[in-house]
Coordinates of C-alpha atoms in Angstrom, one line a residue:
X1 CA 16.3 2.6 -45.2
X2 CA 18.6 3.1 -48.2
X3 CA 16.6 2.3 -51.6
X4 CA 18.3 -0.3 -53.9
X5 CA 16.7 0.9 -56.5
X6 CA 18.1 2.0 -59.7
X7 CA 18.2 5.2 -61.6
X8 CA 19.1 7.4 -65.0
X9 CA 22.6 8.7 -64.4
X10 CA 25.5 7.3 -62.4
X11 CA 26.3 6.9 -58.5
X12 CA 28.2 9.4 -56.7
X13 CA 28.1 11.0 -53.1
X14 CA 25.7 13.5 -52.1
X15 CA 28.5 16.1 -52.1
X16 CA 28.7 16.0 -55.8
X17 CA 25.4 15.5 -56.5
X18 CA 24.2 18.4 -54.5
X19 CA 27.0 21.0 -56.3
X20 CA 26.0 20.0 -59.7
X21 CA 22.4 20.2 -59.4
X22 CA 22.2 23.7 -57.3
X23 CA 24.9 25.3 -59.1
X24 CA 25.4 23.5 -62.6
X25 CA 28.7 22.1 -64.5
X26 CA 31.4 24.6 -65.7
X27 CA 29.5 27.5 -64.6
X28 CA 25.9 27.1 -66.6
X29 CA 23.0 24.9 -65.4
X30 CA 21.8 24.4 -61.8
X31 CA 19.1 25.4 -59.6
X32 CA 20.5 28.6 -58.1
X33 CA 21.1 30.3 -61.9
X34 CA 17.4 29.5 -62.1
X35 CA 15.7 33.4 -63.3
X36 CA 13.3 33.0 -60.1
X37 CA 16.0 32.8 -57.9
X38 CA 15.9 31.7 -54.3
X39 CA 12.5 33.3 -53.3
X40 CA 10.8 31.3 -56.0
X41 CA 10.8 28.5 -53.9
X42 CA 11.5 29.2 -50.0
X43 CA 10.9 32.3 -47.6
X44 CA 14.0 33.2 -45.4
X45 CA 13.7 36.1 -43.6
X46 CA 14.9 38.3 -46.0
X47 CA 11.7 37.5 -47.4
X48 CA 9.8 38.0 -44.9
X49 CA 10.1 41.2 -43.4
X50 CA 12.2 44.9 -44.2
X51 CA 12.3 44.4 -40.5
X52 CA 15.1 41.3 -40.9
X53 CA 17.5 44.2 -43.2
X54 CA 16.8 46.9 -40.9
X55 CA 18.3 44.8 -37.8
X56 CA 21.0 43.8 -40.0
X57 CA 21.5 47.6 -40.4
X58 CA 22.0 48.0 -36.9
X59 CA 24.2 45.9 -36.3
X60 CA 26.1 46.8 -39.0
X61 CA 26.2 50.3 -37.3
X62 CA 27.4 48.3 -33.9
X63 CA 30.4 46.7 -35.7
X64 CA 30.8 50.4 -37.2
X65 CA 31.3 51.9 -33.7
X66 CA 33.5 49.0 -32.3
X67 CA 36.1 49.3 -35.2
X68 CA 36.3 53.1 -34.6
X69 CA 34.0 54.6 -37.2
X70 CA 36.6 53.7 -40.2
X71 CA 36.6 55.8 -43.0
X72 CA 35.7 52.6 -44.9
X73 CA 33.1 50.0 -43.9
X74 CA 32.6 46.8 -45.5
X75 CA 29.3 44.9 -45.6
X76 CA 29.4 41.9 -47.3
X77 CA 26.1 39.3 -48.4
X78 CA 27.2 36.1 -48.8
X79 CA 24.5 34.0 -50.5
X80 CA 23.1 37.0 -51.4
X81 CA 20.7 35.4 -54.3
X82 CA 19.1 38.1 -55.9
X83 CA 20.6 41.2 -54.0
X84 CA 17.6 41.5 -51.3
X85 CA 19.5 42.1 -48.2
X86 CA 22.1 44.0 -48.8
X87 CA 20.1 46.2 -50.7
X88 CA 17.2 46.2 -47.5
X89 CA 20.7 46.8 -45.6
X90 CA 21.8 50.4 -47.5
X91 CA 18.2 51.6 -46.9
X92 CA 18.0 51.3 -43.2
X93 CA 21.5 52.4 -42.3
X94 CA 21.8 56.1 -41.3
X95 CA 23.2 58.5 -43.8
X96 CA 26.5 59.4 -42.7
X97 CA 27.0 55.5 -42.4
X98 CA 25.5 54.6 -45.4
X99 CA 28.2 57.3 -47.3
X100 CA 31.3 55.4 -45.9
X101 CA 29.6 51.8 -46.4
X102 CA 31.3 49.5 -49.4
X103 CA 28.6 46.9 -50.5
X104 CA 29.1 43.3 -51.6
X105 CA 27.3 40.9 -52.9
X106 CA 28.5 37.7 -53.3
X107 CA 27.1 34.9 -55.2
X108 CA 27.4 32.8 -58.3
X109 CA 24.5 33.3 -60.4
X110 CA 24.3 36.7 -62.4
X111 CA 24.4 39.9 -61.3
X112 CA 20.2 40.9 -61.1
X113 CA 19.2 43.9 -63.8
X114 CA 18.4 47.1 -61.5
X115 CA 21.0 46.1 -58.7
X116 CA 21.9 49.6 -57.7
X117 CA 25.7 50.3 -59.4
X118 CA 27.0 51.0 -56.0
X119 CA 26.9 47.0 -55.5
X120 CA 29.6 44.9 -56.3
X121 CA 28.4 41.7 -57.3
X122 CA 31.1 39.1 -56.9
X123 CA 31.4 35.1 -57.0
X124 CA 33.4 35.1 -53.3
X125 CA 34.3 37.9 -51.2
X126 CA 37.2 40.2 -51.4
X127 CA 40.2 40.1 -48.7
X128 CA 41.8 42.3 -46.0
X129 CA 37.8 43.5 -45.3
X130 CA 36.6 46.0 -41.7
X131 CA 33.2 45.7 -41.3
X132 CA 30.3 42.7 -41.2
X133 CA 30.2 39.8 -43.3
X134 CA 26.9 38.3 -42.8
X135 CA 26.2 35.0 -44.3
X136 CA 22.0 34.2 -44.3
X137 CA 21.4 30.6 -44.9
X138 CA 24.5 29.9 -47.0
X139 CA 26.3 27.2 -45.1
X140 CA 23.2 25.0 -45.5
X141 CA 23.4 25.3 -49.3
X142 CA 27.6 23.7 -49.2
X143 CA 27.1 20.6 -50.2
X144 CA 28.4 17.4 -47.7
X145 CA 28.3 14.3 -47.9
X146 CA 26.0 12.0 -46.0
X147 CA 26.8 8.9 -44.4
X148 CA 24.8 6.1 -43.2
X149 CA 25.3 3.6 -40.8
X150 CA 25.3 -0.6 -42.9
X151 CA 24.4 -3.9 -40.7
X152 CA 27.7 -4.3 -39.7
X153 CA 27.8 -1.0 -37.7
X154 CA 29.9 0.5 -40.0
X155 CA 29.4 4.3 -41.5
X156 CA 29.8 4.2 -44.9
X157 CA 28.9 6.9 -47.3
X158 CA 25.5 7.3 -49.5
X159 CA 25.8 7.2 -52.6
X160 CA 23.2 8.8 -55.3
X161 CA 21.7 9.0 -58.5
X162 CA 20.0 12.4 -60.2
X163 CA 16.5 10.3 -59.4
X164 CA 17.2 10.3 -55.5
X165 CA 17.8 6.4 -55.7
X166 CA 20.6 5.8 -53.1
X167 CA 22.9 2.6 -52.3
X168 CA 25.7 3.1 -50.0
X169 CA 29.5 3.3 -50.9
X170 CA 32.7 3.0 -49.2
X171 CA 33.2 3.1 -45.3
X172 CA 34.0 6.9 -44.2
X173 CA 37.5 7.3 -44.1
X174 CA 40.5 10.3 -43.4
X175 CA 39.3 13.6 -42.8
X176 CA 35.6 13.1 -43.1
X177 CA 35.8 10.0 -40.5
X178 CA 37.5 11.9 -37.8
X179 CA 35.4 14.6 -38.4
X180 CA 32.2 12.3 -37.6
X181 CA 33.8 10.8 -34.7
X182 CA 34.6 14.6 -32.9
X183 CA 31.1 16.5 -33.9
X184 CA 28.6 13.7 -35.0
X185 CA 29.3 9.9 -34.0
X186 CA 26.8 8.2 -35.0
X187 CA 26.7 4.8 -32.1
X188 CA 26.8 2.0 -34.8
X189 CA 23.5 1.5 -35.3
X190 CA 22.2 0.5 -38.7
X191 CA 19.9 3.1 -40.3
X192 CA 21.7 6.7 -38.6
X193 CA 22.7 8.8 -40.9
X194 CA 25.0 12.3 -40.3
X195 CA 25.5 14.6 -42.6
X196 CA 29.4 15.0 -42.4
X197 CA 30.0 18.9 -42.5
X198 CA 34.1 19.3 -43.2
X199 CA 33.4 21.2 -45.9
X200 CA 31.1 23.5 -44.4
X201 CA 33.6 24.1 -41.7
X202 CA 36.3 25.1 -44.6
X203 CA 33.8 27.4 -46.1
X204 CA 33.2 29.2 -42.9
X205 CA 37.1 29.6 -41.4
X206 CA 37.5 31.0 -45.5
X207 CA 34.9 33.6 -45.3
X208 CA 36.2 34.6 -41.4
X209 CA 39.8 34.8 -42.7
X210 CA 38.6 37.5 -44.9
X211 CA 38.3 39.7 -42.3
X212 CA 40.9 41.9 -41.0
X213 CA 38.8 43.4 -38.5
X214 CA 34.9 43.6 -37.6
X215 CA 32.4 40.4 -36.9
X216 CA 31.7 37.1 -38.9
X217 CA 27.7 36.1 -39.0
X218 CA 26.4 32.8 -40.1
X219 CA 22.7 32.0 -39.9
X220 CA 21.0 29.0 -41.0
X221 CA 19.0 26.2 -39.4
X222 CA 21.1 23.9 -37.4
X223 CA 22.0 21.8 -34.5
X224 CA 24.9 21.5 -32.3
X225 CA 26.4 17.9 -30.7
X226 CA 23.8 17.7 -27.6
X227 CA 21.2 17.4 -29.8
X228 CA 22.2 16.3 -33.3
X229 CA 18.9 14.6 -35.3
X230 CA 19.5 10.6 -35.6
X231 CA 18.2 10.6 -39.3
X232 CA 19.6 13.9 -40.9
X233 CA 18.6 16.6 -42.5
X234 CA 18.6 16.2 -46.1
X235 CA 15.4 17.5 -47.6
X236 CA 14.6 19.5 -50.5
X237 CA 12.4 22.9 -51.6
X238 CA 10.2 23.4 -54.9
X239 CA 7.9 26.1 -54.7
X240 CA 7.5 27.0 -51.4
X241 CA 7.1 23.5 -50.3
X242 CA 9.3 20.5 -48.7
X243 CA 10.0 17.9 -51.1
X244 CA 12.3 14.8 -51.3
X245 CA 15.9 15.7 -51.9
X246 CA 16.2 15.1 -55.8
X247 CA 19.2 16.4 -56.7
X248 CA 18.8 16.9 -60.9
X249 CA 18.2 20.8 -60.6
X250 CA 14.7 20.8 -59.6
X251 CA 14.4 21.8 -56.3
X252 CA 16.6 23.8 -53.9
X253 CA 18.9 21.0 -51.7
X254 CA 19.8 21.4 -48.1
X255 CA 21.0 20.0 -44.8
X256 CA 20.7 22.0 -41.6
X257 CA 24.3 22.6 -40.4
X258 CA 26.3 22.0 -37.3
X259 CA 27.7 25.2 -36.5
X260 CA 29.3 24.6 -33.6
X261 CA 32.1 22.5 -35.6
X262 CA 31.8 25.9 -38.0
X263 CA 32.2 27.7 -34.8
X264 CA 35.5 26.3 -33.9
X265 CA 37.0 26.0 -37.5
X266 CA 36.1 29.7 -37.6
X267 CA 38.3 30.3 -34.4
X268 CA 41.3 28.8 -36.1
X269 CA 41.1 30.7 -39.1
X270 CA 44.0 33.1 -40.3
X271 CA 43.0 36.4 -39.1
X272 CA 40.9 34.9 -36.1
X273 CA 43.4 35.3 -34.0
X274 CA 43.0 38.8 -33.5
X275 CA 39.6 37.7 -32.2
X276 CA 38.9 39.8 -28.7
X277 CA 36.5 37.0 -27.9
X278 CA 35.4 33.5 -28.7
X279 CA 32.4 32.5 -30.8
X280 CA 28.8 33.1 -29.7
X281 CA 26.2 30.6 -31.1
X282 CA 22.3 32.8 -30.3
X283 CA 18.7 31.4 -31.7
X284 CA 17.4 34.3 -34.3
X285 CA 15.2 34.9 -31.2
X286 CA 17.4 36.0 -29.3
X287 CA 19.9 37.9 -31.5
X288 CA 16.8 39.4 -32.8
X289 CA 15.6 40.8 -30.0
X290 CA 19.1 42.0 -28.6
X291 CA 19.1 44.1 -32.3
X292 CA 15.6 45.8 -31.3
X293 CA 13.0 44.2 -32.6
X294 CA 10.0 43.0 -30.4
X295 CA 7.1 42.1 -32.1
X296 CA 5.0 43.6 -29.6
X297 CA 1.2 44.2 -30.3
X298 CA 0.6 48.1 -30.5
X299 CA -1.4 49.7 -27.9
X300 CA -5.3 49.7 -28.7
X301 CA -5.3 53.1 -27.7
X302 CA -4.0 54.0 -30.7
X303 CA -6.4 52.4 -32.9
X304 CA -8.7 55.3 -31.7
X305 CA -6.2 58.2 -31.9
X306 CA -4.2 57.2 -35.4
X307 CA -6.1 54.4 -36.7
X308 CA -3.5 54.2 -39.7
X309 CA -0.5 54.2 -37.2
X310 CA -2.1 51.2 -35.5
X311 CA -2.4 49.3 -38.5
X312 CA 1.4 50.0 -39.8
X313 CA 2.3 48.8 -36.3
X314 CA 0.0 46.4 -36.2
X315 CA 1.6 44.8 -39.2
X316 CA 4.9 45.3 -38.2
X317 CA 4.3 43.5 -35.3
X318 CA 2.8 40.3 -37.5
X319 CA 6.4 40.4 -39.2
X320 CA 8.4 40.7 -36.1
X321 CA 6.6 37.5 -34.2
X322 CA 7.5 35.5 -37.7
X323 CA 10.9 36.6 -36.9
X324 CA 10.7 35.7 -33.4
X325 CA 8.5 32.5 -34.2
X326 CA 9.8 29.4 -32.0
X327 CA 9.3 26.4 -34.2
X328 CA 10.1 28.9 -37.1
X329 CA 12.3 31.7 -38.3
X330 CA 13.3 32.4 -34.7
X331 CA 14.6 29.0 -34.2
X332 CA 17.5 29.5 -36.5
X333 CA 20.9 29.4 -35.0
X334 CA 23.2 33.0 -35.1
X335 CA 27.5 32.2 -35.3
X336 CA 28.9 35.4 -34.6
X337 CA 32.6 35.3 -34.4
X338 CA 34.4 38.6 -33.9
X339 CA 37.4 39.6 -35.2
X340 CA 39.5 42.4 -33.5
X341 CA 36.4 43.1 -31.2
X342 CA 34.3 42.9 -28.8
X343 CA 31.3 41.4 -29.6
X344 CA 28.5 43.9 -30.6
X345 CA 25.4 42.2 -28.8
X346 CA 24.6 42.4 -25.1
X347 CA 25.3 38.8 -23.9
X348 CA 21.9 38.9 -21.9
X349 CA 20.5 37.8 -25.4
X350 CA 21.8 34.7 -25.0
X351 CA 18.8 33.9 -22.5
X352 CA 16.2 35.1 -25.2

């Protein structure tokens, strides 16, 4: 149900509400420059567990080995808010890796104080790259527009104020109506809403273009067209809680994403062509668990024998099942589109 009501500020689509109140006007302001930074306000699982970097680090090591062990290795974190991962990244990876590994960091608030020098912190990622670029919950945080279905059948486009007081707008047209029509028609019935994800699919055949060889990695919550949520998405995060999607800079905004539209706008980037194989959409769970990580209970046994051993395991294995948790973390979907190779992880985890 669309509130008439009115609000401080002017009306304008979610797209353009969303980029000025996460990431500011003319470069200063917006939730994501915030000194807290993401983690102030959501868990991802970063967050959660070393256990999240160290897979990351493996498969880092897997793309290593399919490209040929290059002299050079690229490892790029795209969203990479306060430098968590890819830091959690350089400390599992094995040594002689670790010494031909070039590190990137890419996002647009400030480079963190104590970021090890070896970093490069950068507002979007550098070209002609071999190696992983791994993109953890990013794709929910490009803002879309949203569109909602009037009376008359008709999708038209919500409009906003910065108090979350919404009207609809003009009818989706061009790009973004064809776009709804191939990956989220919405039936004509008044009240469905779709969150129309063009520019998320730009954004993701950008960042796979970048590669010249190695394996593209998006993760996020989302939803692909069997199964696409009637109502949306939209919601927004203040302090580790769910909160209505007020977009003046309070709270975190976000929209789960339909990545298998990202999927096939990644397959027709430049540079995908060179793609061995096609995209491979996983659940966390499964990609997880292909990368080694179980979250098995330790044996009791050892609880007798090396009662601080059992309680390291026991609280690794606490981290891994909220990893693995369905109706959680593990639930989150995996694109991994290759470029120039095989892809690095077994197929039989696409059954996990």
């Amino acid at each position: 149900m669309v509130d008439k009501a009115t609000g401080s500020g002017g009306w304008r689509g979610w797209r353009a509400a969303t980029q000025a109140a996460l990431y500011g006007v003319d470069g200063t302001g917006g939730f994501y420059r915030r000194s807290e930074g993401p983690a102030g306000h959501f868990r991802t699982s970063v967050h959660a567990s070393p256990l999240f970097a160290a897979a990351v680090a493996r498969l880092l090591c897997r793309v290593d080995e399919a490209l040929g062990r290059p002299s050079s290795l690229d490892f790029v974190d795209m969203a990479a808010g306060r430098g968590e991962l890819v830091t959690g990244v350089l400390a599992a990876l094995p040594a002689e890796v670790a010494a031909r590994t070039r590190a990137y960091a890419v996002e647009l608030a400030d480079r963190p104080a104590g970021l090890a020098h070896r970093i490069e912190w950068l507002p979007e990622p550098p070209r002609q790259l071999t190696g992983l670029l791994f993109a953890n919950e990013w794709l929910d945080n490009v803002p879309v527009e949203v569109a909602e279905v009037d009376s008359a059948g008709v999708a038209r486009l919500v409009l906003v104020r910065d108090t979350g007081a919404e009207r609809l707008g003009d009818r989706v047209s061009g790009a973004e109506a064809e776009w709804l029509a191939r990956w989220w028609p919405t039936a004509g019935e008044e009240g469905l809403r779709a969150e129309i994800g063009l520019p998320r699919d730009t954004a993701w055949a950008s960042a796979v273009s970048c590669l010249a060889g190695g394996l593209a990695v998006a993760v996020d919550y989302a939803h692909t067209a069997d199964a696409r949520p009637p109502f949306g998405t939209l919601t927004g995060f203040r302090e580790g809680r769910e909160t209505a999607p007020v977009p003046d800079g309070s709270c975190d905004i976000t929209a789960h994403v339909a990545l298998d539209a990202c999927a096939e706008a990644g397959a027709t980037a430049k540079g995908a062509a060179r793609a061995a194989v096609g995209a491979r959409l996983l659940t966390q769970r499964a990609a997880l668990r292909a990368l080694g990580i179980a979250g098995a209970r330790p044996p009791l046994a050892l609880a007798s024998t090396d009662p601080s051993a059992y309680v390291r395991a026991l609280s690794s294995a606490g981290e891994a099942a909220e990893l693995l948790a369905p109706g959680g973390l593990g639930d989150f979907g995996w694109l991994l589109q290759p470029v120039g190779i095989p892809h690095p992880l077994d197929p039989e985890a696409e059954t996990g």
